[in-house]
Coordinates of C-alpha atoms in Angstrom, one line a residue:
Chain A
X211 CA 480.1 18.9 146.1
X212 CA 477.6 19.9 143.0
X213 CA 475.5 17.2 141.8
X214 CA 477.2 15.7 138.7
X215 CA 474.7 15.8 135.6
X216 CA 474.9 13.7 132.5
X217 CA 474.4 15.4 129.0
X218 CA 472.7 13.8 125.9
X219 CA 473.0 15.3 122.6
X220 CA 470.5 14.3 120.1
X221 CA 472.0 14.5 116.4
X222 CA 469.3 13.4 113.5
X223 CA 471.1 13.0 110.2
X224 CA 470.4 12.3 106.6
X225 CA 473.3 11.9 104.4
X226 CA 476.2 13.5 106.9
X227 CA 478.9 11.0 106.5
X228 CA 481.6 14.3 105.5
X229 CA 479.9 16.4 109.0
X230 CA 479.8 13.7 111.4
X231 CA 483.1 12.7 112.2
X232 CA 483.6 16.2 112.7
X233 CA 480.9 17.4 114.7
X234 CA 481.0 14.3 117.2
X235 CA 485.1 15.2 117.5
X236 CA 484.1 18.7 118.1
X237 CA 481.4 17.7 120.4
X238 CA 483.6 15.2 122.3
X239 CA 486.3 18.4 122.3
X240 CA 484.2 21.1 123.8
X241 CA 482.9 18.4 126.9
X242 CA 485.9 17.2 127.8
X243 CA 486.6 20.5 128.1
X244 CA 484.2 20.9 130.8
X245 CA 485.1 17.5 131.8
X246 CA 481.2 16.9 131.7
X247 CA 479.8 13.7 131.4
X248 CA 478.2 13.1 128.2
X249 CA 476.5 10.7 125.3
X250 CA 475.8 11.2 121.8
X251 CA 473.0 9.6 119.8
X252 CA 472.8 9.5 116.3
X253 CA 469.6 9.1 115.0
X254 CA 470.0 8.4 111.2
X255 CA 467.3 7.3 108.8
X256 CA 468.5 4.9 106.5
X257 CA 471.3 7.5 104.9
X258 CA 472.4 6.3 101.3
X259 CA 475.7 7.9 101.6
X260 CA 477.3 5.5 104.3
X261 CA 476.5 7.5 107.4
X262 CA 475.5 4.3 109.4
X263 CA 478.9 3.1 108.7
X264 CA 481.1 6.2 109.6
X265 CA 479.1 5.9 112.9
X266 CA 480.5 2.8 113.7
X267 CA 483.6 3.4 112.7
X268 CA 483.4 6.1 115.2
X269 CA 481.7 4.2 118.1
X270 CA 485.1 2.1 117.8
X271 CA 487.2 4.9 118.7
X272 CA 485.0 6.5 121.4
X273 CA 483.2 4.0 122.6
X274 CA 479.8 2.9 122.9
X275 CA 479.7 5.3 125.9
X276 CA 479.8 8.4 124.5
X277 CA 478.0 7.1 120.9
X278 CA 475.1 5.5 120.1
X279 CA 473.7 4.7 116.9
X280 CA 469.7 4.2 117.1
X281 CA 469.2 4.1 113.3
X282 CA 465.5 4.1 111.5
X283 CA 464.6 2.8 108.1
X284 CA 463.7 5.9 106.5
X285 CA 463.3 9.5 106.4
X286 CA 460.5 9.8 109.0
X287 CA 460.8 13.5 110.1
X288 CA 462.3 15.2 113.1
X289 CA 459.9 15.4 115.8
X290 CA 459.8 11.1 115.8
X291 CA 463.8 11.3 115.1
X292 CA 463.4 13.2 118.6
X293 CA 461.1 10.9 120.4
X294 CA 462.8 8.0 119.0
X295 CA 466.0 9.7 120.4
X296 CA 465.3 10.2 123.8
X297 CA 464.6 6.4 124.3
X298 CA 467.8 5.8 124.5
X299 CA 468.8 8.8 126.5
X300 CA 470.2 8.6 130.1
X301 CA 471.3 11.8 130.5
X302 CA 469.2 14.5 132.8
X303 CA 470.0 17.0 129.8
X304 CA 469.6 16.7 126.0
X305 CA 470.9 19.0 123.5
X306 CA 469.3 19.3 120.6
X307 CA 471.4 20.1 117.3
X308 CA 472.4 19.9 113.5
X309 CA 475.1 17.7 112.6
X310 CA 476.1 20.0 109.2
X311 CA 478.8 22.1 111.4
X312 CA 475.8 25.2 111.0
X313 CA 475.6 24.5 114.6
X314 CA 479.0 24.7 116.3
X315 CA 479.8 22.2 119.7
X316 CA 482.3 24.8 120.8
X317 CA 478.5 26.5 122.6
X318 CA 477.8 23.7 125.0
X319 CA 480.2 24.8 127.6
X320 CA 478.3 28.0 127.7
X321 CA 474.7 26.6 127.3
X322 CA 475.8 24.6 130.3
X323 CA 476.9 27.4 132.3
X324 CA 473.8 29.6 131.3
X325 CA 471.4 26.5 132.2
X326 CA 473.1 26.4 135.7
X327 CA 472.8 30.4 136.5
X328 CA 469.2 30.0 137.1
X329 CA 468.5 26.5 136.8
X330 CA 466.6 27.4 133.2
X331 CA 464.1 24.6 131.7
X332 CA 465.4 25.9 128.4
X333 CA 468.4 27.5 126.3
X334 CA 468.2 28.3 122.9
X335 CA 470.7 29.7 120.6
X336 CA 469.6 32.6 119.1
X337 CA 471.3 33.8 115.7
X338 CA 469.8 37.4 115.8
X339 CA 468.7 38.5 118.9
X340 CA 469.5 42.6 119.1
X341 CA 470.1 42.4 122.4
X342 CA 472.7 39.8 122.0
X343 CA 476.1 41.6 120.5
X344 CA 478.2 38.0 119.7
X345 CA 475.6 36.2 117.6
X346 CA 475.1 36.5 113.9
X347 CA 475.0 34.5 110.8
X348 CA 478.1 34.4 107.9
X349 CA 477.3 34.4 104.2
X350 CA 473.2 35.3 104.0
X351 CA 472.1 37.0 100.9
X352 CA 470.1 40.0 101.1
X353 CA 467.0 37.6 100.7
X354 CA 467.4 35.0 103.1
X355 CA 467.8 37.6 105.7
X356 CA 464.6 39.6 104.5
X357 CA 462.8 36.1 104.6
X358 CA 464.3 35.0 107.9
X359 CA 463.1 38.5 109.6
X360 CA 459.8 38.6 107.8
X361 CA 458.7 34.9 109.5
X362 CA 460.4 35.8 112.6
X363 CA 458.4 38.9 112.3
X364 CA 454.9 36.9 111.5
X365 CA 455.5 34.6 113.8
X366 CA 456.0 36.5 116.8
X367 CA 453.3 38.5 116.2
X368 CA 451.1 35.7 115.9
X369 CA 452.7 33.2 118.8
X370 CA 454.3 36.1 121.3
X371 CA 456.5 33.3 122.4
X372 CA 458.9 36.0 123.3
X373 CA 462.1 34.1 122.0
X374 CA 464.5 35.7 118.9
X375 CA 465.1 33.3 116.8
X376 CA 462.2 30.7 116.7
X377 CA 463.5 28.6 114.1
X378 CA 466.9 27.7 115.7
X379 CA 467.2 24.8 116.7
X380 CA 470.3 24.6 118.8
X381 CA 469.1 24.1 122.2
X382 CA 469.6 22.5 125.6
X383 CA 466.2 21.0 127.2
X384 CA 465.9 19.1 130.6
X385 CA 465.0 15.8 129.7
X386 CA 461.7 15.6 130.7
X387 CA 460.9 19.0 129.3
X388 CA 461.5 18.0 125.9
X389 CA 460.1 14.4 126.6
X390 CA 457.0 16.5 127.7
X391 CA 456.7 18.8 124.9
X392 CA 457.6 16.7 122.2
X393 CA 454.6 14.2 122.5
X394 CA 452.2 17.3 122.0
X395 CA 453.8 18.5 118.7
X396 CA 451.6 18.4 115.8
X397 CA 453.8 20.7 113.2
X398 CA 456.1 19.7 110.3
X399 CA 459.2 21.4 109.2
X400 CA 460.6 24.8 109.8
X401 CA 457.1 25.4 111.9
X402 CA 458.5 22.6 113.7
X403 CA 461.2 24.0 115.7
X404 CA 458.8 27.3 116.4
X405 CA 455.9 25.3 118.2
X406 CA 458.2 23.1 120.7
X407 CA 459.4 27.1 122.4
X408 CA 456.0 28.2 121.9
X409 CA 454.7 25.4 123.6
X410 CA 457.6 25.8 125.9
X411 CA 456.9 29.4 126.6
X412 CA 452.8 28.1 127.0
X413 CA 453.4 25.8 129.9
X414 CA 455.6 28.3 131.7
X415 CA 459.2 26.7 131.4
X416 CA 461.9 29.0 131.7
X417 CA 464.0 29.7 128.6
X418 CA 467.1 31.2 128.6
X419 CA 469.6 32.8 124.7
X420 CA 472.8 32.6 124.1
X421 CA 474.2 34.0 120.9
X422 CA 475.6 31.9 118.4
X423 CA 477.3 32.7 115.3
X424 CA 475.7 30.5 112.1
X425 CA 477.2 29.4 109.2
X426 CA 475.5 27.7 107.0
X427 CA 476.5 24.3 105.5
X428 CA 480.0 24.3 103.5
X429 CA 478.5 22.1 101.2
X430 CA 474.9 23.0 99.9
X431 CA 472.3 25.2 100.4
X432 CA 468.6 24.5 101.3
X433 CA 466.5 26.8 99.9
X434 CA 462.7 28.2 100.6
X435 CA 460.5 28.2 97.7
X436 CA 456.5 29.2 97.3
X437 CA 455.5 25.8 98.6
X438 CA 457.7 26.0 102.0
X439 CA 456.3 29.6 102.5
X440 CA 452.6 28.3 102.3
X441 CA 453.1 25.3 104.5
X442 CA 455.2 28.0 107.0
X443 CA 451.8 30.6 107.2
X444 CA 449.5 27.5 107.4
X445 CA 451.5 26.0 110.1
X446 CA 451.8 28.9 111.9
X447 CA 447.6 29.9 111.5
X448 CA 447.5 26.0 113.0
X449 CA 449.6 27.2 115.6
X450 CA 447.4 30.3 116.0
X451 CA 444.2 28.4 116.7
X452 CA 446.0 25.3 119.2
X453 CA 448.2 27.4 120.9
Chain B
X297 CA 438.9 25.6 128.8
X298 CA 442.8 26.4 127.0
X299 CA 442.8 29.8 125.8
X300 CA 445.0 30.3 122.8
X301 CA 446.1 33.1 120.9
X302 CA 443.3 32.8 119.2
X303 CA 441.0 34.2 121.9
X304 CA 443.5 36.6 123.4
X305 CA 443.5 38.2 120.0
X306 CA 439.5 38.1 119.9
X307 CA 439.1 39.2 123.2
X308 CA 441.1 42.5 122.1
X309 CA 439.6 43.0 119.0
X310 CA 436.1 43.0 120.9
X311 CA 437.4 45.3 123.4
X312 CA 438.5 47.5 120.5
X313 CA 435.2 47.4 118.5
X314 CA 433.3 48.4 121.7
X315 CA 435.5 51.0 122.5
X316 CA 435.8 53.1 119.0
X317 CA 431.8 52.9 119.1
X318 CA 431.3 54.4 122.2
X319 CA 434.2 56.9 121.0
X320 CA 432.1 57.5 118.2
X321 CA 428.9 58.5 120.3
X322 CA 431.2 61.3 122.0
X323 CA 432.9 62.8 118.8
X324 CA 432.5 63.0 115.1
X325 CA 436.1 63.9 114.2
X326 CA 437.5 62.3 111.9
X327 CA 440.3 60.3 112.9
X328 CA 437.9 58.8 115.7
X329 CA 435.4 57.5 112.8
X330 CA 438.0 56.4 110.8
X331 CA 440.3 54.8 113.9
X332 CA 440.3 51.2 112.7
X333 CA 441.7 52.2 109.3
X334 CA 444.0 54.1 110.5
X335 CA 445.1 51.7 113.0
X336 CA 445.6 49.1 110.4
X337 CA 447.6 51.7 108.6
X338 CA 450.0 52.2 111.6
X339 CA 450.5 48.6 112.2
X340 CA 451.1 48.2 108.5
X341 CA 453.8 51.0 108.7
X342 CA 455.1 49.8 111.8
X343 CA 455.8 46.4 110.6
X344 CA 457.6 47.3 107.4
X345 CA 460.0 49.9 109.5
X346 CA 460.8 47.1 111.9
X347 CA 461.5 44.3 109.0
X348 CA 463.6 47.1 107.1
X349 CA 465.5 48.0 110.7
X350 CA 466.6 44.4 111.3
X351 CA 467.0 43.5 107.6
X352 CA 469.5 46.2 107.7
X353 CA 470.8 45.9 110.8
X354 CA 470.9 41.9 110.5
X355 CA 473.6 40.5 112.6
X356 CA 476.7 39.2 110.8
X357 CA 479.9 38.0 111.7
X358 CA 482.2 37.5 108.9
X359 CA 485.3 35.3 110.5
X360 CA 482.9 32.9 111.5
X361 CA 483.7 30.9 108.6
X362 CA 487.1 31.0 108.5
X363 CA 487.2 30.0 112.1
X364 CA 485.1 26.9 111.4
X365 CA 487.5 26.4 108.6
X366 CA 490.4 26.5 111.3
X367 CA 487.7 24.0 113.6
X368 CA 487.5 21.0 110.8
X369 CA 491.1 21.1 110.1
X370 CA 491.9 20.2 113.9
X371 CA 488.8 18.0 113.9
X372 CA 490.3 16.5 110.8
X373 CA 493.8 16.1 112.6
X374 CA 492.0 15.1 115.9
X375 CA 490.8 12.1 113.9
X376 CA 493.3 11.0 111.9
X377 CA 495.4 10.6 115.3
X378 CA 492.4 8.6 116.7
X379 CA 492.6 6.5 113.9
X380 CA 489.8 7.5 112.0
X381 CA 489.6 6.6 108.4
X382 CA 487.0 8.2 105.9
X383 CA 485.3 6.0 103.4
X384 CA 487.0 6.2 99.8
X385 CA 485.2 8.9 97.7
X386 CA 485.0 8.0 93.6
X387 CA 486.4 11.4 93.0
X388 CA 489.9 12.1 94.1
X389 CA 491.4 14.9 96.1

């Protein structure tokens, strides 16, 4: 009889009341699959367009089970929508993900299986590891891929955290991993996600890739300008020094 | 004491420096008094062949978003027979 494990998935959002009914009915989807036992905690901060609400709406039709809503006043950032996250979390797992649809549930059932092969610490999508023939990205300009592989580039270099894609941030953490790592974060932003597998890789967890394929967000596009890149090299200099 | 990158790095530039000098002291050709530049050089090289290799060779998979298309509309289904009910937009459909 194999121990029976709970999952948590962490979704932060800011103005996803179009995405969320569809990612948590995806995300329900691919664990029932699995028939996996699972929660769902939505961590929005103080969304103008009515998020809060659609949540509820949902929590009536799935239950307060599967979905929590830990709501915070305001944009606070992601590392404290994280720790404020796993509070509430009773599962032995948490997956970590975006709620825009760039990250699709229909991976959990393999990050689950791939976390079980070898009892891994970590697993982390990757969107462009060469070794990886399934994963990939739809829709990037010539430049976004050239800026994507030229930080990639910089930062493994600088970190050697020996992970593809180091900004991804589709990943499957044992609790107190994450719990662990998290309080030690000191970086912002895209340098964010890079310094929670860095740190990972530092205090000898065991990280595991699967390939995902990314697309980016039907509606909008976020963008990295001259201010982003400087905050990126100084993050990751930071990095360079702590790490 | 942690060691970071920081000193990996410095440890292996030391290590480096001390070997090209004592390099040096055994031969004056040229690529051995030079080696540092032409190290930098190599590296520099190096790193733009790689960035151009994966730029080029960037992973895509075009149906992706088709098939996510196909994903929302049985989400969209899914919910409707669930009894979800989104929000009224100003703009209609």
């Amino acid at each position: 009889m194999s121990k029976s494990y709970k999952y948590s998935v962490l979704l932060p959002t800011y103005n996803e009341s179009e995405n969320l009914p569809l990612v948590v009915s995806m995300i329900v989807k691919a664990f029932e699959s699995i028939e996996a036992d699972f929660e769902i905690i939505v961590v929005d901060d103080g969304s103008p367009d009515g998020t809060q609400e659609v949540c509820k709406q949902l929590i009536k039709i799935y239950g307060s089970e599967r979905l929590l809503l830990k709501p915070r006043e305001k944009k606070l950032g992601l590392g404290t929508a994280y720790i404020h996250g796993l509070k509430f979390a009773s599962g032995n797992f948490v997956f970590i993900m975006d709620a825009d649809l760039s990250h699709h549930p229909k991976y959990i059932p393999e990050m689950i299986e791939r976390q079980k092969t070898q009892d891994f610490d970590v697993v982390t999508g990757t969107r462009y590891s060469p070794k990886i023939p399934t994963c990939g990205v739809a829709g990037w300009p010539f430049k976004r891929k050239l800026i994507s592989t030229t930080a990639n580039y910089i930062a493994t270099t600088l970190l050697n955290p020996k992970v593809s894609d180091l900004t991804g941030s589709y990943r499957l953490y044992k609790k107190e991993v994450l719990e662990n790592i998290v309080q030690k974060v000191i970086s912002k932003g895209y340098v964010f996600q890079m310094e929670i597998i860095a740190r990972a890789r530092k205090e000898g967890y065991t990280i595991s890739e699967v390939g995902i394929e990314f697309v980016d967000r039907l509606f909008g596009e976020s963008c990295f300008n001259t201010s982003e890149i400087t905050g990126f090299l100084a993050g990751l200099v930071k990095l360079f020094f702590e790490l | 004491m942690k060691i970071t990158q920081f000193h990996k790095w410095l440890t292996f530039l030391i290590l480096f420096i001390v070997l090209w000098l004592v390099l040096k002291t055994q031969s004056q050709n040229h690529f051995v008094v030079f080696l540092p530049i032409y190290a930098i050089i190599a590296f520099g090289v190096y790193s733009l062949g790689f960035i151009f290799w994966r730029v080029t060779h960037f992973p895509t998979c075009d149906d992706a978003t088709e098939k996510l298309r196909k994903d929302i509309k049985e989400a969209e289904e899914d919910l409707k027979k669930r009894g979800y009910k989104a929000p009224q937009k100003k703009k209609e459909k």
